[in-house]
PDB file of C-alpha atoms in Angstrom:
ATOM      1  CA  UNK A  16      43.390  47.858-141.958  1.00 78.00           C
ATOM      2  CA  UNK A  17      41.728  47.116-145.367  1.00 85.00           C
ATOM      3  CA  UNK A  18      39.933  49.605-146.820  1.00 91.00           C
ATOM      4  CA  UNK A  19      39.109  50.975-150.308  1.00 94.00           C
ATOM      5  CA  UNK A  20      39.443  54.359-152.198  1.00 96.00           C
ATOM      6  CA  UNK A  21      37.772  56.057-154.551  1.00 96.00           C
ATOM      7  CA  UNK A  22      39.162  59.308-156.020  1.00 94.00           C
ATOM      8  CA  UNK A  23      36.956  61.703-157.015  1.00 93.00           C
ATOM      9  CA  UNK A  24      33.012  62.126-156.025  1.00 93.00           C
ATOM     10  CA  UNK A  25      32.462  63.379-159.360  1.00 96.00           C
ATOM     11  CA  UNK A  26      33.967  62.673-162.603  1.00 97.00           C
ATOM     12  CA  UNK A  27      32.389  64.375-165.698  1.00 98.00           C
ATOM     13  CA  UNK A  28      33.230  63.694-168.854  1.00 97.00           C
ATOM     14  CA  UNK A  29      32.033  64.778-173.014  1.00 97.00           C
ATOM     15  CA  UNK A  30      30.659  62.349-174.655  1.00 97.00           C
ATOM     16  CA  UNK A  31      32.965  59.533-176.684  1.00 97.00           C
ATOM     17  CA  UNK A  32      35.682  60.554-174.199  1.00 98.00           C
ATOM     18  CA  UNK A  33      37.496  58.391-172.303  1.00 98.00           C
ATOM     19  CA  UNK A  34      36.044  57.122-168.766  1.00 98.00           C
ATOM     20  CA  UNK A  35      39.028  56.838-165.963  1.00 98.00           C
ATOM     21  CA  UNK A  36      37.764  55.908-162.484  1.00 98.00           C
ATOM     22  CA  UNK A  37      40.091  55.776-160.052  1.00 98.00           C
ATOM     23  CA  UNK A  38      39.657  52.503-157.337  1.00 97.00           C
ATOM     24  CA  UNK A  39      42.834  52.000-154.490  1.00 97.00           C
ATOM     25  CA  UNK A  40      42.796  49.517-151.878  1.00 95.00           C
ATOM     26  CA  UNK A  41      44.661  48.262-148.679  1.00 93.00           C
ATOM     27  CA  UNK A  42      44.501  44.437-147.719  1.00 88.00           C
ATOM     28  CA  UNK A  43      47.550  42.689-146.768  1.00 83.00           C
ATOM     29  CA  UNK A  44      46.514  39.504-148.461  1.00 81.00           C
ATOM     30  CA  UNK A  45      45.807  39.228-152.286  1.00 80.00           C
ATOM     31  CA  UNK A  46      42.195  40.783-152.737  1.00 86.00           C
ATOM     32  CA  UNK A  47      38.864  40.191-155.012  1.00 91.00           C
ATOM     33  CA  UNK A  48      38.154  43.485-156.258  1.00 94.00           C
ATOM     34  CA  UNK A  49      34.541  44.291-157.815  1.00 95.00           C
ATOM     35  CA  UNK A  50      33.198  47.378-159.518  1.00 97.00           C
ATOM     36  CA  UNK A  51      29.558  47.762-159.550  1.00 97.00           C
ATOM     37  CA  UNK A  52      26.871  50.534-161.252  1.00 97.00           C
ATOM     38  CA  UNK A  53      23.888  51.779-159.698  1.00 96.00           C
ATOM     39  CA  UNK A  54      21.381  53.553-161.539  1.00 94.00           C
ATOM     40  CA  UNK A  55      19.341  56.026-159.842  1.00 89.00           C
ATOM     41  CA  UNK A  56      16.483  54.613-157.048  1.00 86.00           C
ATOM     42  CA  UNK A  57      18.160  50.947-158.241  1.00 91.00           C
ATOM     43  CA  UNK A  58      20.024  48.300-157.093  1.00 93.00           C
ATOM     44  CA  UNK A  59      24.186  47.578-157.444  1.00 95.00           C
ATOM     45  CA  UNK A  60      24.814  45.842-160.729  1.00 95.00           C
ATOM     46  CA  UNK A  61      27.965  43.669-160.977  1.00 94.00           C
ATOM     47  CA  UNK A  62      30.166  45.324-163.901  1.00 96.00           C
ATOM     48  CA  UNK A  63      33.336  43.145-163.345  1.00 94.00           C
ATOM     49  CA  UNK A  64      35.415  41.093-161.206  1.00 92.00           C
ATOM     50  CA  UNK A  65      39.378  40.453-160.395  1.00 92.00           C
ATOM     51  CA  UNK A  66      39.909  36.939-158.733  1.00 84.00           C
ATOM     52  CA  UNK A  67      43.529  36.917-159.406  1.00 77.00           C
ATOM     53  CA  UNK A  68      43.073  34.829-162.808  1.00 75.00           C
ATOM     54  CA  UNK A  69      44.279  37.878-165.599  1.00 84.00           C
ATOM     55  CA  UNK A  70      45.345  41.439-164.489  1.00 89.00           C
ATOM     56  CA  UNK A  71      42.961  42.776-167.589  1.00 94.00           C
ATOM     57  CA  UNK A  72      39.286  42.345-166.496  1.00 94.00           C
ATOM     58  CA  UNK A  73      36.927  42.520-168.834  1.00 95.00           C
ATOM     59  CA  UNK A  74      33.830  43.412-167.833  1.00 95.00           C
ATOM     60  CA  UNK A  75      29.859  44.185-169.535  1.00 95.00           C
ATOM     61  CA  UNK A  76      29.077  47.494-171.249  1.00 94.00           C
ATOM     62  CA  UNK A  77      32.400  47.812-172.573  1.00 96.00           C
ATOM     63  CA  UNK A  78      34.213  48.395-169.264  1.00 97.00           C
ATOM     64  CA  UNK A  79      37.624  47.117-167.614  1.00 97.00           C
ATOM     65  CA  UNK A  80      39.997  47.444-165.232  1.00 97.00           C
ATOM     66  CA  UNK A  81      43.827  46.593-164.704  1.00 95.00           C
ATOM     67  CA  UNK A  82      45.017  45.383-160.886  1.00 94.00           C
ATOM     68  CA  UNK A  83      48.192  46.607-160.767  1.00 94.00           C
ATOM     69  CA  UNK A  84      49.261  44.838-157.559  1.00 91.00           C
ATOM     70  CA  UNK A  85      52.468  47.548-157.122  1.00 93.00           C
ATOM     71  CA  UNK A  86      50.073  50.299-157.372  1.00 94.00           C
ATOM     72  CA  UNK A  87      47.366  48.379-155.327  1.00 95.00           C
ATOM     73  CA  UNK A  88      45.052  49.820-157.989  1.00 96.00           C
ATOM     74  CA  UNK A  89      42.181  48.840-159.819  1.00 97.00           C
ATOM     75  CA  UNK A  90      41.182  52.098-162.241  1.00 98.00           C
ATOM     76  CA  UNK A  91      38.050  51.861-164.065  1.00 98.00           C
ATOM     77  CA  UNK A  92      38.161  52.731-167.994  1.00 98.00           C
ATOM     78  CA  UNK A  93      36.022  52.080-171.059  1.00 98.00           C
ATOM     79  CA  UNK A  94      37.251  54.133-174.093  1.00 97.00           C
ATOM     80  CA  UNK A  95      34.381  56.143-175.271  1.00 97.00           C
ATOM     81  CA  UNK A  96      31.647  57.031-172.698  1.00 97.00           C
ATOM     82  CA  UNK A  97      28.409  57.107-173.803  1.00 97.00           C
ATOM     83  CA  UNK A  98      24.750  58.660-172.177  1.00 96.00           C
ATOM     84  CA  UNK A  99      23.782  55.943-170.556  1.00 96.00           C
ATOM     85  CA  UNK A 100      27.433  55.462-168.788  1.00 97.00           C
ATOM     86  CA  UNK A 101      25.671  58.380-166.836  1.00 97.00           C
ATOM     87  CA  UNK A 102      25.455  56.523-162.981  1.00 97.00           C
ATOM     88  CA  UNK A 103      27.358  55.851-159.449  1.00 96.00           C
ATOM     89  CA  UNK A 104      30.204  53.722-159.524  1.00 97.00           C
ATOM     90  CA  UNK A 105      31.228  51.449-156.867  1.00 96.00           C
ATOM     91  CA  UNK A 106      34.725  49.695-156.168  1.00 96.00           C
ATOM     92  CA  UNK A 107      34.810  46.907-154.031  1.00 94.00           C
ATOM     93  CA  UNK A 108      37.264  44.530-151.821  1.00 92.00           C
ATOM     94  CA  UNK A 109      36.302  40.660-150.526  1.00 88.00           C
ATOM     95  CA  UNK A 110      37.870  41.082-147.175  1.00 75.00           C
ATOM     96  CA  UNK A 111      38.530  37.494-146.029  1.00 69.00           C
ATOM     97  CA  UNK A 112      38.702  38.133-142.546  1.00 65.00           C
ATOM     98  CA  UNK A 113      35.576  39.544-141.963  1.00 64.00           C
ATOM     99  CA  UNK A 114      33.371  37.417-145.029  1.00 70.00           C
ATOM    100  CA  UNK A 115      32.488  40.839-146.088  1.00 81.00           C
ATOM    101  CA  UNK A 116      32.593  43.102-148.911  1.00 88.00           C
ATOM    102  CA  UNK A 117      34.210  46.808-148.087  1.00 89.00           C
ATOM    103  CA  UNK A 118      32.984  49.526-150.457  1.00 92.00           C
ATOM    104  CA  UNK A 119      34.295  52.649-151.483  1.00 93.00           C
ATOM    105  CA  UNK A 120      32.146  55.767-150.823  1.00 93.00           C
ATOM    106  CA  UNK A 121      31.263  55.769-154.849  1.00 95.00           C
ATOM    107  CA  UNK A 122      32.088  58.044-157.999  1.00 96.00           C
ATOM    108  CA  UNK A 123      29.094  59.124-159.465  1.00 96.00           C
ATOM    109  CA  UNK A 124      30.005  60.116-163.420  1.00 97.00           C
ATOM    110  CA  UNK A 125      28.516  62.482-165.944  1.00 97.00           C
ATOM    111  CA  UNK A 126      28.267  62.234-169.053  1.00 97.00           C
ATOM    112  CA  UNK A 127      27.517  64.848-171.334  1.00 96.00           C
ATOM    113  CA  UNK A 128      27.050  65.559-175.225  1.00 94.00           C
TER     114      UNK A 128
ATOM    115  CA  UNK B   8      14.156  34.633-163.560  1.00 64.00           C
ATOM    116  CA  UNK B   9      15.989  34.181-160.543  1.00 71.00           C
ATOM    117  CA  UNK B  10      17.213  37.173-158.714  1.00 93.00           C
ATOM    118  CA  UNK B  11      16.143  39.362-155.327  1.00 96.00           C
ATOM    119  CA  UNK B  12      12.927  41.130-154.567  1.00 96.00           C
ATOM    120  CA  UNK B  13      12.593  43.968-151.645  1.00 97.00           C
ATOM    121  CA  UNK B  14       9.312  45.206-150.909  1.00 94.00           C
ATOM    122  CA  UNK B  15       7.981  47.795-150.604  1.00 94.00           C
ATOM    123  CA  UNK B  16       9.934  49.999-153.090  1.00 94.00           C
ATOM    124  CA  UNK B  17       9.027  53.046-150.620  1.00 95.00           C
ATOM    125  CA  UNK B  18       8.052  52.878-146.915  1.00 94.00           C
ATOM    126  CA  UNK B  19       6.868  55.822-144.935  1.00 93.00           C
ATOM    127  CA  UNK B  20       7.288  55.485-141.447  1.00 90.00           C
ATOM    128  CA  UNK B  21       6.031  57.572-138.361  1.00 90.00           C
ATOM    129  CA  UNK B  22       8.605  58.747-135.472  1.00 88.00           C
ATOM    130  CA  UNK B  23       8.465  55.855-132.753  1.00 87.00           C
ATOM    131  CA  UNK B  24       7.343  52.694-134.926  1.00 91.00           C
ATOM    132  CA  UNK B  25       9.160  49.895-135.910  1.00 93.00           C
ATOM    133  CA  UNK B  26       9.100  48.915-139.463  1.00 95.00           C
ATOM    134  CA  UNK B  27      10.015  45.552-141.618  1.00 96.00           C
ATOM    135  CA  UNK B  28      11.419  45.411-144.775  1.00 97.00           C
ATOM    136  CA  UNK B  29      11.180  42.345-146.729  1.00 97.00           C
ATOM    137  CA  UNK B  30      14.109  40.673-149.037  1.00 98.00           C
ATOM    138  CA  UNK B  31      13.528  36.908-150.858  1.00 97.00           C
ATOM    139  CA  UNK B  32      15.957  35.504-153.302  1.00 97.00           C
ATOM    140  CA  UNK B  33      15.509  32.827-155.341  1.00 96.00           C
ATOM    141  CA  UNK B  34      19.267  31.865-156.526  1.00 93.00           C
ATOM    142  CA  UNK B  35      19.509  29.292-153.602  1.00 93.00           C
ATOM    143  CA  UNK B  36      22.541  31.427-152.654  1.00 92.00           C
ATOM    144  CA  UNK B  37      23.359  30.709-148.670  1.00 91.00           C
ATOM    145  CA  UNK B  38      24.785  34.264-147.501  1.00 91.00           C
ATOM    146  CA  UNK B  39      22.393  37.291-147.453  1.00 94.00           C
ATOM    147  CA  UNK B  40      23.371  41.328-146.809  1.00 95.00           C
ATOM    148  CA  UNK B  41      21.682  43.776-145.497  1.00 97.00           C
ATOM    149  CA  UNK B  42      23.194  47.552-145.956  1.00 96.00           C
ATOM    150  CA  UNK B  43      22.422  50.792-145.929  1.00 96.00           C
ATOM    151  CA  UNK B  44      23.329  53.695-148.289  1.00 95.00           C
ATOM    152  CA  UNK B  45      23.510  57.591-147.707  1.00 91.00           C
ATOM    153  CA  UNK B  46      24.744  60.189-150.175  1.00 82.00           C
ATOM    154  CA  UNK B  47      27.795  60.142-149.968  1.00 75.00           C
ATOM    155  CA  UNK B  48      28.986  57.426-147.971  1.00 78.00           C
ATOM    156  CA  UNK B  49      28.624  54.228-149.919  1.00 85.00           C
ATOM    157  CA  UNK B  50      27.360  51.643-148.708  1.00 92.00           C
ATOM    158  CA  UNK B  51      27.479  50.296-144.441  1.00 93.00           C
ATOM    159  CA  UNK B  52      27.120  46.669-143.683  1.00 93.00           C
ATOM    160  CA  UNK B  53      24.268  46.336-141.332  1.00 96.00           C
ATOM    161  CA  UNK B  54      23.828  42.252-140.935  1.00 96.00           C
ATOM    162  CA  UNK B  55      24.790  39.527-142.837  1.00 93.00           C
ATOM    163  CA  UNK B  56      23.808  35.678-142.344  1.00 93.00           C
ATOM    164  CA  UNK B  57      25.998  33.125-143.856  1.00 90.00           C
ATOM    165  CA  UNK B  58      23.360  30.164-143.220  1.00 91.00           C
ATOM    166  CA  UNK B  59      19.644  29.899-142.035  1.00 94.00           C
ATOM    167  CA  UNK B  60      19.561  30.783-138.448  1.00 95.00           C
ATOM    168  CA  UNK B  61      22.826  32.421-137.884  1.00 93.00           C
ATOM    169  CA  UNK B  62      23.812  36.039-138.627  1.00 95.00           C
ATOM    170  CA  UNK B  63      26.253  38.626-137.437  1.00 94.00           C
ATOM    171  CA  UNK B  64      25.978  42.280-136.826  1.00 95.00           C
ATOM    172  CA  UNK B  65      27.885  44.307-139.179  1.00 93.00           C
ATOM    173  CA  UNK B  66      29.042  48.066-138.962  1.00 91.00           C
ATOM    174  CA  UNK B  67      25.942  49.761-138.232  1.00 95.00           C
ATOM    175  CA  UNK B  68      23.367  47.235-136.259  1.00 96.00           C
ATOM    176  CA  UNK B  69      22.376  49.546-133.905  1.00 96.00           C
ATOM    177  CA  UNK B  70      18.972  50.087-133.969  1.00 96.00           C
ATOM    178  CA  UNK B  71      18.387  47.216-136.117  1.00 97.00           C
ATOM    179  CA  UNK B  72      17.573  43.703-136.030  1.00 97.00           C
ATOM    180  CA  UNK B  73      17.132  41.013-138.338  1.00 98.00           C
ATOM    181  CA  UNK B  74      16.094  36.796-138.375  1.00 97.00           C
ATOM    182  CA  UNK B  75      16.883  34.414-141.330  1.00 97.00           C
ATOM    183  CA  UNK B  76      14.341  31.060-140.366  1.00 97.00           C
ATOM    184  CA  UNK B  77      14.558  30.389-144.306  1.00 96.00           C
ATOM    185  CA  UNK B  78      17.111  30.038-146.338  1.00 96.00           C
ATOM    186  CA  UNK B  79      15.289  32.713-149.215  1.00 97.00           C
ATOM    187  CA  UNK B  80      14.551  35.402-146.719  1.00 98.00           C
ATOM    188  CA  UNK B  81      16.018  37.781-144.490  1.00 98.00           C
ATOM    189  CA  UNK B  82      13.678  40.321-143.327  1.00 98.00           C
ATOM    190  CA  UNK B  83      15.194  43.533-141.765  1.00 98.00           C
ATOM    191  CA  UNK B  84      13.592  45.485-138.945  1.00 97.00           C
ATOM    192  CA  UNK B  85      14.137  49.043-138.228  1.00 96.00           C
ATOM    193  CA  UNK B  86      13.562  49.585-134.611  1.00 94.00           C
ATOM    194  CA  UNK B  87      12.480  52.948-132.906  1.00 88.00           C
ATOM    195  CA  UNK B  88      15.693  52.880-131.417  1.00 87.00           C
ATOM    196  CA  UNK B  89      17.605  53.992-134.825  1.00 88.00           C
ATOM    197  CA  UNK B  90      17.573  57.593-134.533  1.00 87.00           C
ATOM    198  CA  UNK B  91      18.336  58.527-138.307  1.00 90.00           C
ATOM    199  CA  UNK B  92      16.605  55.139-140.341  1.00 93.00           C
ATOM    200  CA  UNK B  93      16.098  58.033-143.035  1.00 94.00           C
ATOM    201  CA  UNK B  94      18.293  55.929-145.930  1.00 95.00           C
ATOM    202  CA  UNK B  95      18.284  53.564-148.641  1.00 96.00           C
ATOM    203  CA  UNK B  96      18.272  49.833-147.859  1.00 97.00           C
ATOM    204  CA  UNK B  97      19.880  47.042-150.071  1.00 96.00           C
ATOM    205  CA  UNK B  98      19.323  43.409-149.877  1.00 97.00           C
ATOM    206  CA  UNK B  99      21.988  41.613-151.648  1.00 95.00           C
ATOM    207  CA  UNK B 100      23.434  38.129-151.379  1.00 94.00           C
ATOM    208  CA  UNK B 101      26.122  35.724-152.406  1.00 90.00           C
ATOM    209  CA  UNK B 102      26.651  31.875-153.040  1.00 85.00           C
ATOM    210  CA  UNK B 103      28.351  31.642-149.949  1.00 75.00           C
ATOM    211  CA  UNK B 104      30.177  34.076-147.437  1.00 59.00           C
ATOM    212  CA  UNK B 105      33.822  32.825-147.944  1.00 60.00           C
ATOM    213  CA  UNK B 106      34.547  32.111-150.972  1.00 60.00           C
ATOM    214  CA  UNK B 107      34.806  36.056-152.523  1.00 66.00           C
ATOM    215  CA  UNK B 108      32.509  36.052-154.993  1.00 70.00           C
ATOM    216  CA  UNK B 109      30.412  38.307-156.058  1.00 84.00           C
ATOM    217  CA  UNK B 110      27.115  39.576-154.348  1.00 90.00           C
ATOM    218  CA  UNK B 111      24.197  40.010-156.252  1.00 92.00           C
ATOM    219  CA  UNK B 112      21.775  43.172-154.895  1.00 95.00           C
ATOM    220  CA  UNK B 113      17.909  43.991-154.615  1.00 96.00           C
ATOM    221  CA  UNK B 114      16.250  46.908-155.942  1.00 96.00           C
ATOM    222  CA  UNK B 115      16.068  48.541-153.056  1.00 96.00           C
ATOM    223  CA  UNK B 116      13.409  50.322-149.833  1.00 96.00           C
ATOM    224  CA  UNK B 117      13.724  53.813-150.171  1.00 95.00           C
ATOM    225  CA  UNK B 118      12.429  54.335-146.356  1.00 95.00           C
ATOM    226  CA  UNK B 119      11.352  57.837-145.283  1.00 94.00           C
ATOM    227  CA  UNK B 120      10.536  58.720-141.441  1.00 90.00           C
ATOM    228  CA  UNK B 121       8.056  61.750-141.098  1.00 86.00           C
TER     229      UNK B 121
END
């Protein structure tokens, strides 16, 4: 079945630290992967995208992840979080099958001084 | 700008009524989303509509229903038969429902039953 998986609810980190958020996935055919932000009371925001072009996606806000196909991970970083990182994280998978995007149930990330 | 609109931002609804939340886009994208989001749980497909006068249910469409007569808007109704329609609905959609890309979301209805 194809699903995705977030580790960690919560991720809290100082600010200018680094920002690691954790994205696995299960599809048994190569997979788009998305990561979107949400602000509070707002919409999803597209951060970045893997369509199997480079491994290293860059995305806006400083922000990008790795698919590591042996892992069947796609971690979140940027290298120095700032107070405005502060928001809910989504990863995402295009499932094919079902012309549908499956979310993971979201890390929402603190940022403090 | 093009982009998505929901209205209202917040909708208050009594026990027993039905109630219609509105989402337009202007990006001439074909496929529009409708999901729901609860703490906690990310977000649940509820419908979906890949071209004007066709959908499918998604995970959750009980207790919903939905119609897409043009291809900018896809209008969500929350029937008295949802028991818990306590939640916060997105609007998103995409070019077109195939290909993978990326979705594009509303602002959001925060909807409240009393």
């Amino acid at each position: 079945a194809q699903s995705v998986t977030q580790l960690g609810s919560h991720v809290s980190v100082s600010e200018g630290a680094l920002v690691l958020l954790r994205c696995n996935y299960s599809s048994s055919v190569p997979p788009y992967l998305f990561w979107y932000v949400q602000y509070p009371n707002q919409g999803l925001q597209l951060l970045l995208k893997y369509t199997s072009a480079a491994t290293l996606v860059k995305g806006i806000n400083g922000f990008e992840a790795e698919f590591k196909k042996s892992e069947t991970s796609f971690h979140l970083t940027k290298p120095s979080a700032h107070m405005s990182d502060a928001a809910e994280y989504f990863c995402a998978m295009f499932s094919g099958g079902y012309n549908k995007l499956i979310f993971g149930a979201g890390t929402r990330l603190a940022v403090h001084p | 700008d093009g982009g998505i609109t929901q209205s209202p931002k917040y909708l208050f609804r009594k026990e027993g009524q039905n109630v219609t939340l509105s989402c337009e886009q202007n990006l001439n994208h074909d496929a529009m989303y409708w999901y729901r989001q609860d703490p906690g749980q990310g977000l649940r497909l509820i419908y979906y509509s890949q071209i004007v006068n066709d959908f499918q249910k998604g995970d959750i469409a009980e207790g919903y229903s939905v119609s897409r007569e043009k291809k900018e808007s896809f209008p969500l109704t929350v029937t008295s038969a949802q028991k818990n329609p306590t939640a916060f609905y997105l609007c998103a959609s995409s070019i077109s429902g195939g290909t993978g890309g990326e979705q594009f979301f509303g602002p959001g209805t925060r909807l409240t039953v009393l």
